[in-house]
Amino acid sequence: MAKVLKIAAVVVAIAAAIPSGGTSLLGAGLMSAGIAATATAASAIAGGLAIGLNLATSLTAKKPKVSGVQTSWSADPDAAIPIIFGRTLMSGDIRYRKQHGSKNKWDTIVSVLSGCGPIHAITQTYMEKEPISFSGGLAGVYKIDGHDRIWQRTQLGACPEPSYLAPMVGTPPQWTPAHKLSGYAAVLNSFEYDASGDHTLTSTPRFNWLGEGVLCYDPRLDSSYPGGSGPCRWDDPSTWVYSECGWIQAISFAIGWHQGPESVRVGGVGMNIAAIDVPAYVEAANIADANEWKSGGRVTTADDKWEVMKSLAQAGGGEPIRYGAILSCFVNAPRVSIGTIGIDDVIGQASISTAQSVRDRVNGITPRYTSEDHFWEQVPAGTVVNTDYRATDGRERTKMVAYPMVQCPAGETPDQVAQLAAYDIANAREAGPIMLPLKLRFLGYRGGDCLTIEDHPAFGQIAGKDVIVTKRQIEPNGATVTLTLRTETPAKHPWALSRVGVPAPMTDSTTPVPFSMEPPTLLTLVDTDADSATISVRAPTTPLLGYTVFFGGDSDDFGDAAPITPRLIDAPGKVWTVAEDGQVTGVTRYYWAVAYTDDDIASDPVGPLAVEIGTGMVALSSIMAVKRSDA
C-alpha cells in the first residue's frame, strides 16, 4: 500500500507541472476570464440545454476487444499472424508438421510465435505448463528418463534471417534452407516416438514459450525529436527498442512494421509520423511509466486496428482520439486548468448532459486481467468498489470489464488493473457529453486539455467546474469551434491511484489439502531383530487407503535424522519390512513416524516415536495416522 501511495503522490506532482496537451499553450494565452455574460449568450445556453445521451464520444466508447489467445497451441494454417507485445506467454501457431524417419518415429513441428520480428527475446519453454531446459539453451535436446526425446531450435525473426530452422534430428520432407521464415519469431520442435522402446512419448505434449515481444519506436529515445535523446528513428525499424509501455506500443502500431527491400507493411496501421500527435503520446507514456502501468499480450493481424489501439491505450490508462486525419490520445491523470470558458464565448446552441446513463454509471467493476500465477489465463480480480458512490446509489451496481493487455507478474497483486478499473468507475460518474460551440480562439485546445467553466447561472450544474476536452470539431462556414467536454473531479485521482488489487484465487494448487486428526489407528511393530537388522510393521486388519512409515537415524530430532526409505502399507493385516538388511547398522534406537495417504496426497508425518532394536515384538498403541477430513 505504501508503494502505491508513493507512486500516486509522484504522479500528482508531475501532472500538476504539465500543461495538458501538446499545443494548448497558445490557446491558453488567448483565453480571457471574467467577461460579463451577455443576455444573448445566456439565452443561448438556457435554450440549448439537452440530455444528449445519444451523443457518443471516444471516452465513453465500448471497451476494446482483441482476439488473441495466449495459451492454446493451435494448428490453423489460415490463422492470422500473431503480434506479441511486452513480456508474455506465446502459444505458437503451427505452420508445418510432418512425420519422418524409420517408421515415422520423428514428428517435426514448426510454430510461429509472432510476426513483425525480430522480437526481443525467447526466455523460457514450458511443457504441460512446467518449465523445461534444453541442453545448449533454446537450441538443444531435452532428455526424458535419460533418453533424447525432444529437440528444439528457435529464431527471433530477423529480416532477413541468416539461416533457416535446421532440424536437429532426421530430415523432415519439404523443409529446406529456403524456408527461413524471415520476420517471424518461430520455433522448430522434433519429438521421437518409439512404441517398442522402454522410454517413449505416447502423445504430443503441450508447449508454450515465454518471451519479450516486438520492438517499438520510442520518441523519448530519438534525438531528432524535441527533448529526445538516442538513435531511435520512426522510419528505421532497425533502431527500435523493446518496450512494455502501452503508449509506446500504440504509437509503434500506428506507424506499423515494415520489412523487406521494398519496405512492405506486415503489421500495424501504416501512418506517417506527421499524422500522429507525438507530444500527446510522449506525455501519456511518461505518466504510465510513473504509475508503473505496463502492457503485454497478443493481438493478431486480423484484429480491428482501432480495437488494438484502444486495448494498448487502455493498458496505459487512457484512450486514443481522432481529429480528422490526426491521431492523438487521452490519459487519466491529474490536470491543471489552462483556460476559462466564459458565457460570452458560447456562440451557438449548446447541449449539456448532466449525467451519463444509469447503465454506464456503475459504482463497482470486476476487472479481468492476464495472470502469470494462473499460467497467463484471463481471470477476474477482486471487485473494485467506490463506497461513496454506492451509498449515493443506494445499491450495488457493478459490471465486469476485460483489460486484455494488462498482466500481473507471478507473486504480485494486480494493482494496475484495479487502478484502471477505479478510473473507469470515476469517469462513469462524470457529467457529459457537454457540447459547446465556441469562438475560433478555442481552436488551439485538444483532447485531454483541462478548462474551467465560468461560474455563471446560465451554465447550470456545470457552472464553476473543471472540464476535460474529449473532442474538437471545426466549422469553417460558421467560424465556430465545437468542443465536446466532460466534467473533471480532482479527488478521483488519489482515490484511483491508491487502489490495491485483489488477485484471483488459485484453483489449481499443488499444496496439500488440510488434514485433520482422527482416532488413533494401530500400527504394530512385529520385529526389531538386531541380528537380522530388520524392522517390520503389521498393518491394521481394518480397511485402509495407505500409510507411509518413515524411519530416521539415531537422533532425537526426527527432522534432522537421515531417513530410511519410506514404505507404503496398503494391504490390511499384511506385514511389511520397512527397514531392510544394511539399513540398520550399529544403532540401537530408531525413530519412526507415520503419514496417511489419500489420492497421492500425504499428510505430514506424525511422530517421532522411539523403538528399541532387539526388544522383540512390541505393540505401540500410540502410533497414530492422520486422516484427511472433508474440509
XYZ file of C-alpha atoms in Angstrom:
631
model
C 0.000 0.000 0.000
C 2.829 2.401 0.865
C 4.380 1.840 -2.553
C 1.098 2.588 -4.317
C 0.503 5.768 -2.329
C 4.050 6.915 -3.064
C 3.516 6.417 -6.794
C 0.200 8.288 -6.607
C 1.862 11.250 -4.918
C 4.632 11.373 -7.531
C 2.180 11.263 -10.440
C 0.006 14.003 -8.966
C 3.088 16.190 -8.547
C 4.273 15.520 -12.100
C 0.867 16.184 -13.628
C 0.475 19.412 -11.716
C 3.506 20.769 -13.526
C 2.413 19.673 -17.017
C 0.143 21.899 -19.109
C -2.335 19.484 -20.675
C -1.903 18.631 -24.328
C 0.858 19.321 -26.800
C -0.428 22.512 -28.474
C -2.632 24.068 -25.838
C -0.361 26.790 -24.520
C -1.267 29.033 -27.438
C -4.942 28.596 -26.685
C -4.338 29.295 -23.019
C -2.622 32.560 -23.883
C -5.598 33.662 -25.919
C -8.085 32.959 -23.143
C -9.756 35.766 -21.286
C -11.521 35.465 -17.964
C -14.056 37.487 -16.042
C -16.052 38.714 -19.062
C -19.618 39.513 -18.150
C -22.284 37.322 -19.665
C -24.491 38.859 -22.305
C -28.209 38.276 -22.380
C -27.952 36.725 -25.850
C -25.327 34.173 -24.776
C -27.246 33.348 -21.596
C -30.421 32.674 -23.537
C -28.491 30.510 -25.987
C -27.220 28.361 -23.123
C -30.589 28.162 -21.381
C -32.398 27.319 -24.594
C -29.817 24.729 -25.609
C -29.766 22.522 -22.513
C -30.384 18.943 -23.543
C -29.753 15.498 -22.170
C -27.829 14.433 -25.241
C -27.386 10.829 -24.094
C -27.237 9.625 -27.701
C -24.053 11.620 -28.321
C -21.088 9.242 -28.228
C -17.580 10.412 -27.506
C -14.357 8.476 -27.592
C -14.112 8.458 -23.811
C -17.483 6.735 -23.358
C -17.000 4.176 -26.135
C -17.186 0.435 -25.577
C -14.150 -1.260 -24.114
C -11.689 -2.789 -26.591
C -11.888 -6.357 -27.853
C -8.994 -8.286 -29.361
C -8.986 -11.955 -30.294
C -5.505 -13.050 -29.252
C -5.308 -16.301 -27.255
C -2.010 -16.840 -25.467
C -2.200 -20.384 -24.094
C -3.502 -22.595 -26.928
C -1.032 -24.239 -29.292
C -3.147 -24.076 -32.459
C -2.884 -25.722 -35.888
C -4.832 -23.471 -38.252
C -2.900 -22.860 -41.499
C -5.206 -19.926 -42.307
C -4.794 -18.210 -38.940
C -3.847 -14.537 -38.847
C -0.313 -13.547 -37.881
C 0.117 -13.024 -34.123
C 1.833 -9.879 -32.793
C 3.326 -10.167 -29.315
C 3.747 -7.129 -27.053
C 5.769 -6.938 -23.852
C 6.722 -9.863 -21.627
C 4.095 -12.522 -22.079
C 3.365 -16.152 -22.871
C 3.352 -17.221 -26.511
C 1.221 -20.152 -27.616
C 2.513 -20.674 -31.131
C 0.602 -21.231 -34.377
C 1.623 -24.484 -36.100
C 2.557 -23.776 -39.732
C 4.382 -27.017 -40.598
C 4.074 -30.578 -39.283
C 5.465 -33.775 -40.786
C 6.370 -37.277 -39.596
C 9.642 -38.725 -40.875
C 12.377 -41.266 -40.233
C 12.118 -45.034 -39.809
C 8.503 -45.946 -39.076
C 7.797 -42.184 -38.842
C 9.327 -42.138 -35.386
C 10.028 -38.406 -35.527
C 7.357 -35.718 -35.569
C 8.666 -32.243 -36.503
C 6.560 -29.148 -35.852
C 7.316 -25.528 -36.788
C 5.356 -22.888 -34.858
C 5.148 -19.141 -35.482
C 5.216 -17.212 -32.206
C 4.980 -13.644 -33.525
C 5.149 -11.665 -36.717
C 6.658 -8.171 -37.071
C 10.022 -9.523 -35.949
C 12.515 -9.511 -34.628
C 11.090 -9.828 -31.138
C 13.348 -9.051 -28.207
C 13.808 -12.491 -26.621
C 12.524 -16.027 -26.011
C 13.368 -16.732 -22.383
C 11.667 -19.969 -21.332
C 9.985 -23.074 -22.767
C 7.076 -24.775 -20.994
C 5.904 -28.349 -21.492
C 2.493 -29.109 -19.997
C 2.789 -25.822 -18.062
C 6.092 -26.869 -16.471
C 9.356 -25.055 -17.311
C 11.913 -27.239 -19.061
C 15.509 -26.667 -20.107
C 17.331 -27.831 -23.202
C 20.990 -28.737 -23.174
C 22.576 -25.939 -25.156
C 19.828 -23.435 -24.335
C 16.825 -22.897 -26.604
C 18.587 -24.785 -29.420
C 19.212 -28.148 -27.857
C 17.972 -31.519 -26.643
C 15.590 -32.310 -23.803
C 16.025 -35.753 -22.258
C 13.213 -37.866 -20.819
C 14.382 -40.645 -18.468
C 17.891 -40.032 -19.724
C 16.980 -40.547 -23.383
C 16.900 -37.931 -26.134
C 13.229 -37.381 -26.927
C 12.633 -33.681 -27.785
C 14.736 -31.299 -29.865
C 14.197 -27.550 -30.205
C 15.601 -24.683 -32.256
C 14.363 -21.068 -32.124
C 14.689 -17.785 -34.013
C 13.673 -14.223 -33.085
C 12.534 -13.208 -36.581
C 15.296 -11.064 -38.036
C 14.636 -9.798 -41.551
C 16.304 -11.406 -43.326
C 17.133 -14.428 -41.189
C 20.702 -15.624 -41.793
C 19.622 -19.278 -41.857
C 16.573 -21.465 -41.568
C 15.438 -23.505 -38.561
C 17.525 -26.575 -39.362
C 16.224 -29.839 -37.851
C 18.453 -31.331 -35.184
C 17.373 -34.904 -35.949
C 16.215 -36.561 -39.182
C 15.235 -34.878 -42.443
C 11.643 -33.613 -42.477
C 10.182 -33.630 -46.004
C 9.670 -30.298 -47.795
C 11.591 -28.383 -45.148
C 14.659 -26.835 -46.730
C 17.087 -23.903 -46.305
C 14.638 -21.907 -48.465
C 12.175 -21.892 -45.558
C 13.801 -19.144 -43.473
C 10.639 -17.517 -42.063
C 12.327 -14.113 -42.098
C 10.493 -11.609 -39.935
C 8.805 -14.302 -37.847
C 9.741 -15.358 -34.331
C 9.435 -19.126 -34.634
C 10.428 -22.434 -33.068
C 11.082 -25.909 -34.511
C 10.435 -28.951 -32.309
C 11.089 -32.611 -33.111
C 9.577 -35.376 -30.975
C 10.619 -39.037 -31.006
C 8.074 -41.841 -30.720
C 9.208 -45.462 -30.277
C 6.484 -47.929 -29.392
C 8.987 -50.756 -28.861
C 11.277 -48.766 -26.545
C 11.280 -48.641 -22.772
C 11.101 -44.843 -22.709
C 8.866 -43.165 -25.248
C 6.417 -40.338 -25.842
C 2.848 -41.545 -26.243
C 1.333 -38.217 -27.304
C 2.443 -34.737 -28.321
C 2.998 -32.659 -25.176
C 1.575 -29.159 -24.968
C 4.212 -26.458 -25.437
C 4.314 -22.730 -24.677
C 7.065 -20.134 -24.692
C 7.698 -17.100 -22.501
C 9.170 -14.184 -24.380
C 9.567 -10.451 -24.810
C 7.729 -9.094 -27.825
C 8.151 -6.776 -30.770
C 10.470 -3.769 -30.902
C 8.936 -0.287 -30.782
C 9.608 3.340 -31.658
C 10.128 5.447 -28.542
C 10.285 9.205 -29.323
C 11.961 9.795 -25.977
C 14.979 7.885 -27.311
C 15.024 9.848 -30.592
C 17.438 12.785 -30.607
C 15.698 14.209 -33.692
C 12.517 14.663 -31.605
C 12.493 17.731 -29.309
C 13.534 16.547 -25.867
C 14.526 13.095 -27.081
C 17.951 11.528 -26.752
C 19.206 8.491 -28.631
C 19.405 6.745 -32.022
C 15.742 5.633 -32.255
C 14.101 6.791 -35.539
C 10.483 6.308 -36.509
C 11.247 5.322 -40.121
C 14.111 2.919 -39.316
C 12.879 -0.255 -37.544
C 16.477 -1.398 -37.026
C 16.796 1.366 -34.398
C 13.637 0.426 -32.485
C 13.765 -0.831 -28.900
C 11.894 -3.215 -26.632
C 9.177 -1.551 -24.553
C 6.465 -2.596 -22.098
C 4.721 0.806 -22.197
C 1.288 0.632 -23.832
C 1.607 4.121 -25.336
C 4.962 3.366 -26.974
C 3.481 0.131 -28.308
C 0.449 2.072 -29.570
C 2.458 4.696 -31.453
C 4.527 1.863 -32.978
C 1.370 0.017 -34.028
C 0.116 3.247 -35.619
C 3.344 3.557 -37.628
C 3.381 -0.159 -38.410
C 6.173 -2.641 -39.018
C 7.737 -2.615 -42.487
C 10.056 -5.301 -43.821
C 11.919 -6.347 -46.941
C 13.749 -4.429 -49.665
C 10.553 -2.596 -50.631
C 9.580 -1.860 -47.025
C 6.258 -3.729 -47.144
C 3.986 -3.191 -44.163
C 3.490 -6.521 -42.359
C 1.572 -5.274 -39.321
C 0.061 -2.159 -37.786
C -1.718 0.782 -39.372
C 0.955 2.367 -41.592
C 0.584 6.043 -40.580
C 3.156 8.738 -41.252
C 4.613 10.320 -38.139
C 3.216 13.692 -39.264
C -0.305 12.317 -38.738
C 0.370 11.396 -35.095
C 0.217 13.775 -32.145
C 3.586 12.613 -30.811
C 3.730 15.051 -27.830
C 0.445 13.666 -26.513
C 1.778 10.098 -26.697
C 5.038 11.097 -25.018
C 3.133 12.735 -22.161
C 0.925 9.650 -21.796
C 3.971 7.345 -21.824
C 5.666 9.365 -19.079
C 2.568 9.201 -16.892
C 2.136 5.452 -17.482
C 5.778 4.821 -16.617
C 5.449 6.877 -13.429
C 2.419 4.767 -12.472
C 4.256 1.542 -13.388
C 1.478 0.679 -15.832
C 2.708 -1.904 -18.336
C 1.212 -3.582 -21.383
C 1.687 -7.112 -22.661
C -0.187 -9.742 -24.586
C -1.104 -10.975 -28.024
C -3.125 -9.498 -30.872
C -3.334 -10.630 -34.489
C -3.301 -9.013 -37.900
C -6.987 -9.933 -38.225
C -7.989 -7.788 -35.246
C -9.619 -4.443 -35.946
C -6.810 -1.883 -35.861
C -8.782 0.644 -33.831
C -9.584 -2.074 -31.261
C -5.883 -2.873 -30.962
C -5.102 0.815 -30.454
C -7.781 1.002 -27.771
C -6.506 -2.089 -25.950
C -2.912 -0.779 -25.843
C -4.075 2.661 -24.700
C -6.376 1.075 -22.108
C -3.364 -0.655 -20.514
C -1.699 2.769 -20.397
C -4.657 4.347 -18.617
C -6.426 6.148 -21.455
C -7.833 6.026 -24.981
C -6.837 7.045 -28.500
C -8.557 10.090 -30.021
C -9.012 11.038 -33.689
C -9.008 14.607 -35.000
C -9.870 14.023 -38.620
C -6.632 12.587 -40.009
C -4.652 13.252 -36.802
C -4.241 10.513 -34.193
C -3.976 11.741 -30.608
C -4.733 10.287 -27.192
C -6.002 10.980 -23.697
C -4.510 9.609 -20.453
C -6.062 9.670 -16.998
C -4.007 11.943 -14.786
C -4.494 14.991 -12.565
C -4.871 18.118 -14.722
C -4.338 21.827 -14.202
C -6.885 24.124 -15.822
C -5.282 26.229 -18.571
C -8.234 28.377 -19.581
C -11.768 29.509 -18.873
C -14.906 29.215 -20.979
C -16.947 32.343 -20.361
C -20.623 32.797 -21.076
C -19.914 35.152 -23.961
C -17.577 32.601 -25.578
C -20.609 30.441 -26.457
C -21.896 31.495 -29.883
C -24.423 28.811 -30.713
C -26.805 26.267 -29.278
C -25.229 24.180 -26.530
C -26.044 20.625 -25.488
C -25.317 19.664 -21.916
C -25.785 16.274 -20.288
C -25.618 16.458 -16.519
C -25.042 12.705 -16.088
C -24.273 9.575 -18.030
C -26.831 6.809 -18.422
C -27.767 4.727 -15.381
C -26.461 1.629 -17.151
C -22.988 3.164 -17.515
C -22.939 4.931 -14.127
C -21.649 1.949 -12.120
C -20.165 2.059 -8.635
C -18.067 -1.091 -8.973
C -16.121 -3.017 -11.618
C -14.772 -6.560 -11.596
C -11.717 -6.310 -13.863
C -10.363 -9.239 -15.865
C -6.613 -9.383 -16.374
C -3.940 -11.840 -17.530
C -2.347 -13.599 -14.566
C 1.066 -15.267 -14.696
C 0.149 -17.112 -11.490
C -2.734 -18.692 -13.428
C -0.433 -19.537 -16.353
C -1.380 -16.425 -18.309
C -5.118 -17.033 -18.364
C -7.618 -14.163 -18.216
C -9.028 -14.198 -14.671
C -11.208 -11.813 -12.622
C -9.586 -9.725 -9.906
C -11.442 -8.643 -6.807
C -14.241 -6.166 -7.460
C -13.213 -2.519 -7.158
C -15.980 -0.539 -5.414
C -16.339 3.131 -4.575
C -18.263 3.072 -1.303
C -19.315 6.730 -1.577
C -20.886 6.139 -4.986
C -22.613 3.007 -3.698
C -24.032 4.892 -0.739
C -25.351 7.572 -3.089
C -26.922 4.971 -5.389
C -28.468 3.049 -2.507
C -27.442 -0.294 -4.022
C -24.542 -2.014 -5.710
C -24.232 -1.570 -9.474
C -21.257 -3.465 -10.867
C -20.136 -4.946 -14.150
C -17.201 -6.989 -15.446
C -14.692 -5.278 -17.737
C -11.850 -7.009 -19.616
C -8.407 -5.412 -19.784
C -6.821 -7.728 -22.372
C -3.351 -6.158 -22.422
C -2.982 -5.782 -18.645
C -0.918 -8.504 -16.985
C 0.171 -9.297 -13.455
C 3.571 -10.937 -12.862
C 3.802 -14.013 -10.666
C 3.596 -13.364 -6.951
C 2.333 -9.781 -7.284
C -1.063 -8.185 -6.703
C -2.942 -6.808 -9.737
C -2.707 -3.171 -8.660
C -2.587 -1.831 -12.223
C -5.894 -3.327 -13.289
C -7.508 -2.204 -10.021
C -6.356 1.376 -10.625
C -7.579 1.360 -14.233
C -10.938 -0.036 -13.107
C -11.159 2.698 -10.466
C -10.620 5.332 -13.136
C -13.354 3.769 -15.268
C -15.740 3.881 -12.302
C -14.928 7.510 -11.540
C -15.147 8.593 -15.186
C -18.554 6.952 -15.469
C -19.808 9.369 -12.795
C -18.649 12.482 -14.615
C -21.210 14.656 -16.393
C -21.077 14.505 -20.149
C -21.081 14.753 -23.032
C -21.165 18.566 -22.970
C -21.110 20.190 -26.423
C -20.325 23.895 -26.573
C -19.989 25.880 -29.848
C -17.278 28.439 -29.150
C -15.334 31.217 -30.783
C -12.352 30.465 -33.021
C -9.849 31.337 -30.315
C -10.580 27.905 -28.805
C -9.053 26.294 -31.883
C -5.791 25.553 -30.030
C -7.340 23.212 -27.454
C -7.263 19.447 -27.915
C -8.326 16.257 -26.216
C -7.133 15.951 -22.629
C -6.894 19.691 -22.023
C -8.480 20.922 -18.818
C -10.620 24.083 -18.843
C -12.839 25.792 -16.290
C -16.473 26.719 -16.896
C -17.317 30.233 -15.725
C -19.364 30.254 -12.552
C -22.469 31.687 -14.201
C -26.090 30.625 -13.574
C -26.679 30.075 -17.295
C -24.286 27.123 -17.235
C -26.485 25.329 -14.732
C -24.928 22.354 -12.913
C -21.593 22.617 -14.722
C -21.024 26.248 -13.665
C -17.652 26.701 -11.981
C -16.499 23.155 -12.707
C -13.395 21.913 -14.452
C -13.950 20.054 -17.696
C -11.812 17.872 -19.967
C -11.828 18.251 -23.751
C -12.732 14.906 -25.337
C -13.375 16.006 -28.905
C -12.960 19.051 -31.148
C -14.861 19.941 -34.330
C -14.200 22.908 -36.608
C -16.939 24.501 -38.690
C -15.275 26.917 -41.159
C -18.552 28.220 -42.547
C -19.754 29.410 -39.181
C -16.280 30.235 -37.834
C -17.099 28.004 -34.870
C -15.107 25.518 -32.793
C -17.299 22.946 -31.076
C -15.691 21.312 -28.046
C -17.106 18.149 -26.545
C -16.353 18.131 -22.834
C -16.671 16.020 -19.710
C -16.521 17.229 -16.118
C -13.356 16.528 -14.152
C -13.335 15.758 -10.416
C -9.802 16.168 -8.991
C -10.476 13.941 -5.953
C -10.821 10.830 -8.129
C -7.110 10.688 -8.945
C -5.670 9.974 -5.465
C -8.514 7.505 -4.883
C -7.893 5.618 -8.129
C -4.103 5.607 -7.857
C -4.201 4.228 -4.307
C -6.144 1.076 -5.233
C -4.512 -2.266 -4.401
C -5.690 -5.209 -6.486
C -7.043 -8.451 -5.073
C -5.754 -11.405 -7.152
C -7.989 -14.175 -8.404
C -7.957 -17.256 -6.142
C -5.697 -20.139 -7.064
C -7.774 -23.156 -8.011
C -5.008 -25.388 -9.406
C -2.675 -25.628 -6.461
C -0.201 -28.387 -5.641
C -0.323 -27.542 -1.946
C -1.705 -30.498 0.046
C -5.190 -30.003 1.354
C -5.561 -29.676 5.131
C -5.648 -32.857 7.203
C -7.420 -33.330 10.497
C -6.615 -35.840 13.245
C -8.872 -38.865 13.571
C -8.869 -41.506 16.393
C -5.581 -43.453 16.569
C -5.111 -46.328 14.168
C -2.808 -49.071 15.490
C 0.329 -49.996 13.589
C 2.021 -52.941 15.331
C 5.782 -53.294 15.478
C 6.303 -57.047 14.864
C 10.069 -57.381 14.552
C 13.091 -55.392 15.622
C 15.696 -58.106 15.412
C 19.158 -56.630 15.670
C 20.710 -59.844 14.344
C 18.813 -59.662 11.062
C 18.972 -55.898 11.105
C 15.358 -55.502 10.048
C 12.336 -53.596 11.263
C 8.869 -54.840 10.285
C 5.384 -53.443 10.857
C 1.935 -55.098 10.616
C -0.943 -53.031 9.246
C -4.367 -52.984 10.930
C -6.885 -55.630 9.901
C -9.407 -52.904 9.193
C -9.569 -51.376 5.698
C -7.189 -48.540 4.975
C -6.126 -46.456 1.996
C -2.448 -46.312 2.777
C 0.098 -45.460 5.423
C 3.666 -44.408 4.870
C 6.109 -45.314 7.656
C 9.243 -43.185 7.990
C 12.345 -44.197 9.964
C 15.129 -41.836 10.966
C 18.598 -42.377 12.349
C 19.955 -42.308 15.868
C 18.690 -38.851 16.699
C 16.006 -37.410 18.919
C 15.258 -34.839 16.236
C 13.338 -36.717 13.588
C 13.504 -33.768 11.191
C 17.312 -33.877 11.163
C 17.651 -37.663 11.070
C 18.785 -39.415 7.904
C 15.600 -41.260 6.896
C 15.314 -44.854 5.855
C 13.343 -45.121 2.616
C 9.607 -44.668 3.328
C 7.421 -47.707 2.661
C 3.752 -47.642 1.715
C 1.474 -50.012 3.627
C -1.660 -50.556 1.571
C -2.932 -54.040 2.490
C -4.858 -54.722 5.746
C -3.144 -57.207 8.064
C -0.014 -57.560 5.936
C 3.452 -57.457 7.458
C 5.777 -55.033 5.766
C 9.511 -54.785 6.209
C 10.182 -51.103 6.391
C 13.917 -51.238 7.059
C 15.954 -53.879 5.315
C 19.312 -55.517 5.882
C 22.100 -52.986 5.682
C 19.946 -50.019 6.684
C 20.043 -50.812 10.424
C 23.689 -50.664 11.332
C 25.295 -50.060 14.703
C 22.313 -48.214 16.133
C 20.135 -49.393 18.998
C 17.435 -46.752 18.827
C 15.457 -45.569 15.788
C 12.732 -43.016 15.474
C 9.706 -43.534 13.303
C 6.566 -41.710 12.202
C 3.537 -42.434 10.030
C 1.545 -40.446 7.481
C -1.856 -41.082 5.978
C -2.087 -41.042 2.170
C -5.180 -40.345 0.076
C -5.254 -39.693 -3.684
C -1.458 -39.375 -3.719
C -1.650 -36.565 -1.146
C 0.127 -37.316 2.109
C -0.204 -35.661 5.479
C 2.773 -34.511 7.472
C 4.377 -37.398 9.406
C 3.155 -37.818 12.984
C 5.994 -38.595 15.360
C 8.669 -39.219 16.262
C 8.251 -42.332 18.408
C 11.194 -44.340 19.654
C 11.737 -48.051 19.039
C 14.460 -50.166 20.679
C 16.217 -52.613 18.385
C 16.222 -56.175 19.702
C 13.368 -55.834 22.195
C 11.169 -58.292 20.406
C 7.526 -57.891 19.448
C 6.206 -54.626 20.850
C 2.789 -53.073 20.222
C 2.855 -49.309 20.299
C -0.745 -48.154 20.572
C 0.316 -44.521 20.488
C 1.302 -44.750 16.820
C -1.309 -42.650 15.141
C -2.153 -41.994 11.482
C -3.918 -38.875 10.368
C -6.879 -38.974 8.068
C -7.917 -36.265 5.653
C -11.219 -34.641 6.523
C -13.818 -33.426 4.050
C -12.618 -29.873 4.717
